[in-house]
mmCIF file of C-alpha atoms in Angstrom:
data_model
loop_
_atom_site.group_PDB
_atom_site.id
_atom_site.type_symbol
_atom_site.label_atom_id
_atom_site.label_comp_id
_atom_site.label_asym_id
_atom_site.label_seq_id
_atom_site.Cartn_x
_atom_site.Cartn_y
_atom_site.Cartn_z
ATOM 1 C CA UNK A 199 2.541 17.531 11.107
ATOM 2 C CA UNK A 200 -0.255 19.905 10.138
ATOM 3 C CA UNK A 201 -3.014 20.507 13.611
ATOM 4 C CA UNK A 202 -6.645 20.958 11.795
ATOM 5 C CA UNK A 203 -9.490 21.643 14.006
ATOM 6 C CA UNK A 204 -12.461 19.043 13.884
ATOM 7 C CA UNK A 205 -15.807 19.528 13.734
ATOM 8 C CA UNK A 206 -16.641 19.713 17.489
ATOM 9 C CA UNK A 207 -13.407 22.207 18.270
ATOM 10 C CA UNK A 208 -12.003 20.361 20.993
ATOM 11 C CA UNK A 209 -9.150 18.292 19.334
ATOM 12 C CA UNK A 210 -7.208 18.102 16.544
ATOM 13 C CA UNK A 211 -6.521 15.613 14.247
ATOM 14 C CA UNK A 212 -3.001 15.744 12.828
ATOM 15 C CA UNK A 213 -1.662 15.441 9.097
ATOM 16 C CA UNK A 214 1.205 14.487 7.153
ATOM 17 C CA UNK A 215 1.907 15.476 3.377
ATOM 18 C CA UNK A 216 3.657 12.868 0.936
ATOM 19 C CA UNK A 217 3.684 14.842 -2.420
ATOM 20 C CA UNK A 218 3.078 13.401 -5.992
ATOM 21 C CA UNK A 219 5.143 10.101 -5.743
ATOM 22 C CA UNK A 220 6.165 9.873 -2.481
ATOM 23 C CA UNK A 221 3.224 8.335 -1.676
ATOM 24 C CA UNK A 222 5.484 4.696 -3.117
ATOM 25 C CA UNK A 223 7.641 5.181 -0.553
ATOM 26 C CA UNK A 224 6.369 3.259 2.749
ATOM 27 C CA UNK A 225 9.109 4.786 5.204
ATOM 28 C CA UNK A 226 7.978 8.492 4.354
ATOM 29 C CA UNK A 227 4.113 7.515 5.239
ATOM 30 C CA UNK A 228 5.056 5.155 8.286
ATOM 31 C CA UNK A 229 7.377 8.856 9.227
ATOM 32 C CA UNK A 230 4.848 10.519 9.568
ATOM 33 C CA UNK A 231 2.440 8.050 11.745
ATOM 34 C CA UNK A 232 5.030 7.729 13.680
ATOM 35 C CA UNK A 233 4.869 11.562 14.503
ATOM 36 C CA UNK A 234 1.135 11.211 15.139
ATOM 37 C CA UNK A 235 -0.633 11.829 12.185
ATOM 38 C CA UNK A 236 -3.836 9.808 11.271
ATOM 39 C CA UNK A 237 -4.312 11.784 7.922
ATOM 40 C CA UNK A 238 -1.990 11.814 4.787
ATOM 41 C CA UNK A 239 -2.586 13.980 1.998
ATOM 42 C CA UNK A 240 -1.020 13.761 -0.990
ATOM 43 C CA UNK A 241 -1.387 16.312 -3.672
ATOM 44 C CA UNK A 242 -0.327 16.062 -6.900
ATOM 45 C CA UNK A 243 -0.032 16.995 -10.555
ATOM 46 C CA UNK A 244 -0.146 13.496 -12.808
ATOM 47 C CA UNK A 245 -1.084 14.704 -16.124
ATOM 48 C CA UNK A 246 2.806 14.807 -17.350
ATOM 49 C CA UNK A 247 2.131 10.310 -17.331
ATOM 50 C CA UNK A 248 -0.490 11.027 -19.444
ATOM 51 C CA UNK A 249 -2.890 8.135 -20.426
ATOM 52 C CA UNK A 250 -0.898 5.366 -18.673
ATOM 53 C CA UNK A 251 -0.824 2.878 -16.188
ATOM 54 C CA UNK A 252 0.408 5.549 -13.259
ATOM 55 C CA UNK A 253 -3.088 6.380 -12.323
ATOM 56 C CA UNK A 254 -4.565 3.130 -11.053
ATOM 57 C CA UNK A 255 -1.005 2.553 -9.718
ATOM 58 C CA UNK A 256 -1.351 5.481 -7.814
ATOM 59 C CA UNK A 257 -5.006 4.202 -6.441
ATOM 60 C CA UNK A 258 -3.466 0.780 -5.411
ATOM 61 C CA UNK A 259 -0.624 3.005 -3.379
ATOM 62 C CA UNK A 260 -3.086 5.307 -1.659
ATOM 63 C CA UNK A 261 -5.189 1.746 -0.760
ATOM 64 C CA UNK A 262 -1.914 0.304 0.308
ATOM 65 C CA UNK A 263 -0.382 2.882 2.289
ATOM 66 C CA UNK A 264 -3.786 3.400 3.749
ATOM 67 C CA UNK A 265 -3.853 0.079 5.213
ATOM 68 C CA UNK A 266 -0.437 -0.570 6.468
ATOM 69 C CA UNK A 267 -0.680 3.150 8.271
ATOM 70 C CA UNK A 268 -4.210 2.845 9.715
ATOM 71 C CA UNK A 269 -4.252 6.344 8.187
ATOM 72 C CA UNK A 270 -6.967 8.306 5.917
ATOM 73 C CA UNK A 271 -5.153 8.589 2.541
ATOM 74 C CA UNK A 272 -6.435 11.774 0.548
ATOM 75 C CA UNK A 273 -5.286 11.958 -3.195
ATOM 76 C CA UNK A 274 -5.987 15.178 -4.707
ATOM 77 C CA UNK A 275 -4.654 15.214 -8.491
ATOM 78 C CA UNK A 276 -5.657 18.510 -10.582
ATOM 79 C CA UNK A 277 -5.518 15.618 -13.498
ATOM 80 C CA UNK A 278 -7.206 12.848 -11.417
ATOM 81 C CA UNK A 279 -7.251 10.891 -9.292
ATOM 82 C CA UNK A 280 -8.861 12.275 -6.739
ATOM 83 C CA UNK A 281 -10.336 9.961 -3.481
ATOM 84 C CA UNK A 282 -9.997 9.140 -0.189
ATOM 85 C CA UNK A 283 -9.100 5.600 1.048
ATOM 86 C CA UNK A 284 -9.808 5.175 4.516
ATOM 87 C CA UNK A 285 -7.578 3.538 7.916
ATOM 88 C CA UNK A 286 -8.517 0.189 6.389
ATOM 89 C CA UNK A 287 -7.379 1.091 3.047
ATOM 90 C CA UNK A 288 -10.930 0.623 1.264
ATOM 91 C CA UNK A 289 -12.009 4.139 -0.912
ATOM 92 C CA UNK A 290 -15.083 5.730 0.185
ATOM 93 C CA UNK A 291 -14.907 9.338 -1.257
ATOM 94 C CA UNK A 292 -14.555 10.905 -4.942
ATOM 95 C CA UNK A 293 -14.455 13.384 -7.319
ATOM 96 C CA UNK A 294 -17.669 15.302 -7.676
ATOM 97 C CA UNK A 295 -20.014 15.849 -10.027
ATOM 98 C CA UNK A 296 -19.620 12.020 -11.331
ATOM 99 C CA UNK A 297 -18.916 11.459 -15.219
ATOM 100 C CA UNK A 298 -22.364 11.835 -17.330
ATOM 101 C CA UNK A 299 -23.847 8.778 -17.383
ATOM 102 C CA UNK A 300 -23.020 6.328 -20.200
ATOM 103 C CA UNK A 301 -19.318 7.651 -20.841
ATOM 104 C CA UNK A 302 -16.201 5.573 -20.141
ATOM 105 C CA UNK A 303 -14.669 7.585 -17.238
ATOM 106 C CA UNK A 304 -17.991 6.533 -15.616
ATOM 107 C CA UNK A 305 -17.960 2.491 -16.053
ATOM 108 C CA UNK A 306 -14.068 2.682 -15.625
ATOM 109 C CA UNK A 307 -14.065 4.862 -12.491
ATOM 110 C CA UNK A 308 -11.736 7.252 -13.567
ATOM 111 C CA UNK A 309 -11.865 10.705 -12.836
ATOM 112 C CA UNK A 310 -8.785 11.877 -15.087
ATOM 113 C CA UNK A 311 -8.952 15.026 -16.647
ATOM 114 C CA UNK A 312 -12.502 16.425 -15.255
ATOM 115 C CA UNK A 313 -13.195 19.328 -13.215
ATOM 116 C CA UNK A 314 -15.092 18.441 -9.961
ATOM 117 C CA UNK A 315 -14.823 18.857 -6.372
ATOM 118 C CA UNK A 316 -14.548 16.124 -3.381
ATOM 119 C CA UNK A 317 -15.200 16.409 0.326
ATOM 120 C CA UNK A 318 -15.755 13.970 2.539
ATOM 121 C CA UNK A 319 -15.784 13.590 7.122
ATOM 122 C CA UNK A 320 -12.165 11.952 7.808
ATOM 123 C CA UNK A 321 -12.392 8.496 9.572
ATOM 124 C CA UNK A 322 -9.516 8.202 12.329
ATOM 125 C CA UNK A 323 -8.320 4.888 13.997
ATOM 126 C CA UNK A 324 -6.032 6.121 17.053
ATOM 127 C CA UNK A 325 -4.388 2.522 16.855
ATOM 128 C CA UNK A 326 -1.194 2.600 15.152
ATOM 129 C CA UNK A 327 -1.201 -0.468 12.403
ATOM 130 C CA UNK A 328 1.930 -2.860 13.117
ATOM 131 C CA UNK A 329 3.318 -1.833 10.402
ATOM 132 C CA UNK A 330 3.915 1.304 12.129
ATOM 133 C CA UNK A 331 5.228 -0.290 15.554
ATOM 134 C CA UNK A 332 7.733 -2.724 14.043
ATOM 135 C CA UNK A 333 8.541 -1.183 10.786
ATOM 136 C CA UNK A 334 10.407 -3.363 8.130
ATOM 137 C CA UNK A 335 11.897 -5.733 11.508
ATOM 138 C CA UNK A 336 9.666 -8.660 10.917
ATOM 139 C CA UNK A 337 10.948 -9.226 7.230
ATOM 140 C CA UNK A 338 14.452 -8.823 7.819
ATOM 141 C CA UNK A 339 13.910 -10.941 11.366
ATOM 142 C CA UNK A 340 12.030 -13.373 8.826
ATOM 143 C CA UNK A 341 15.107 -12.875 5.759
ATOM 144 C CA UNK A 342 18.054 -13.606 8.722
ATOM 145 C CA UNK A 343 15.732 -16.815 9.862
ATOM 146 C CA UNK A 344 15.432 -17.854 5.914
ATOM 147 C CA UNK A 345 19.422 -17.390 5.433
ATOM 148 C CA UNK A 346 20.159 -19.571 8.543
ATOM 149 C CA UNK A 347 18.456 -22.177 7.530
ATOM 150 C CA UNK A 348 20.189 -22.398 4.363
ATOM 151 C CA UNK A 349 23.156 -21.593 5.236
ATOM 152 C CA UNK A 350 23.823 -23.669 8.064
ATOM 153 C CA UNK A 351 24.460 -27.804 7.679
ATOM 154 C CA UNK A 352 22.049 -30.227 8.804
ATOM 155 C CA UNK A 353 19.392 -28.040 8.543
ATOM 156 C CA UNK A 354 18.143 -29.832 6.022
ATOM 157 C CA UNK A 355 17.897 -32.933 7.156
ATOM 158 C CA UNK A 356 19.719 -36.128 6.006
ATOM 159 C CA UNK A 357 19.933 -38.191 2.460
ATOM 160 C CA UNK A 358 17.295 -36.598 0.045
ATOM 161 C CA UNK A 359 18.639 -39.901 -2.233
ATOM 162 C CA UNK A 360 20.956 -40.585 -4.771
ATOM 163 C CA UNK A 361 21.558 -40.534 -8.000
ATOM 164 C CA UNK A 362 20.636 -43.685 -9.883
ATOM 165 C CA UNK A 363 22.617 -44.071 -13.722
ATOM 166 C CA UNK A 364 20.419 -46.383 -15.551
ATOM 167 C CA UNK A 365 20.862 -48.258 -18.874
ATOM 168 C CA UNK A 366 18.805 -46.862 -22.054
ATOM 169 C CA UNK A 367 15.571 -48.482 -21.926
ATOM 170 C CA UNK A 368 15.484 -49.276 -17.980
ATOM 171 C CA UNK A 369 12.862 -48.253 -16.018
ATOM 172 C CA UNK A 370 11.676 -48.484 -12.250
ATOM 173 C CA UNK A 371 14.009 -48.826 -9.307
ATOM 174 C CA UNK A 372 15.388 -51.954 -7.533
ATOM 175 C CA UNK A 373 14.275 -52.869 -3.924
ATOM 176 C CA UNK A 374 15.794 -50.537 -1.444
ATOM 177 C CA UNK A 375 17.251 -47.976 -3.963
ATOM 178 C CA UNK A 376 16.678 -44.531 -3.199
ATOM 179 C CA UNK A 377 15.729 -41.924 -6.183
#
């Protein structure tokens, strides 16, 4: 965990580095939460994926990871993107200067490929997300429940009916026949 000074000199606020991908990987962002900090930065070079999908998929991540952390996610791409998703996992910061008006990065948000510059103040929530606390117990707490209750008889309940063979061209049930 990297210690940067603030603004006012008297604490720090503490970071974490997932590089390029890693930022898919919940465990490696919840790590370092877990060791305190309340920033994660994540540089990285995406211009190898070219014009694909990998870009906004990388957004959704940073937005995710964000959230589930209560951390400030900073992606800086020297091919895009570049933004910062705050402890609630909505963006608030970009790439600098914007596309010229009228162009398709601008109505599609994208930042690929340009030069620019971002800088924005870091918002911290001290509050570690329960995501953070419990980790991955709830789901397999929730996946044990799910498996006992199919697994085990009677859980169901009782007669969910009965087969019924009917002649060709008999419809409707008799009085008192389950379907």
């Amino acid at each position: 965990v990297t210690n940067a000074p603030r603004h006012d000199g008297d604490t720090r606020i503490r970071m974490g580095t997932v590089i390029c991908f890693e930022l898919l990987f919940p465990s490696a962002c919840r790590d370092w939460r877990t060791k305190g900090a309340v920033v994660l930065l994540n540089p990285a070079n995406y211009g190898s994926f070219g014009p694909t999908g990998f870009r906004p998929q990388i957004r959704a991540a940073a937005a995710l990871r964000a959230a589930e952390t209560a951390t400030t996610v900073v992606v800086a791409g020297n091919t895009g993107p570049t933004s910062f998703w705050g402890p609630t996992g909505r963006p608030y910061g970009r790439l600098r200067p914007p596309a010229p008006a009228g162009t398709a990065a601008e109505n599609a948000d994208d930042d690929t490929f340009r030069e620019g510059w971002a800088r924005e103040s870091v918002l911290v929530d001290p509050r570690p997300a329960p995501y953070v606390r419990w980790g991955d117990a709830p789901w397999f707490a929730l996946l044990v429940l799910a498996l006992g209750a199919a697994l085990l008889p009677g859980v169901r309940g009782g007669d969910h009916g009965t087969m019924v063979s009917r002649e060709p061209g008999e419809s409707g049930s008799k009085q008192g026949e389950n379907l």
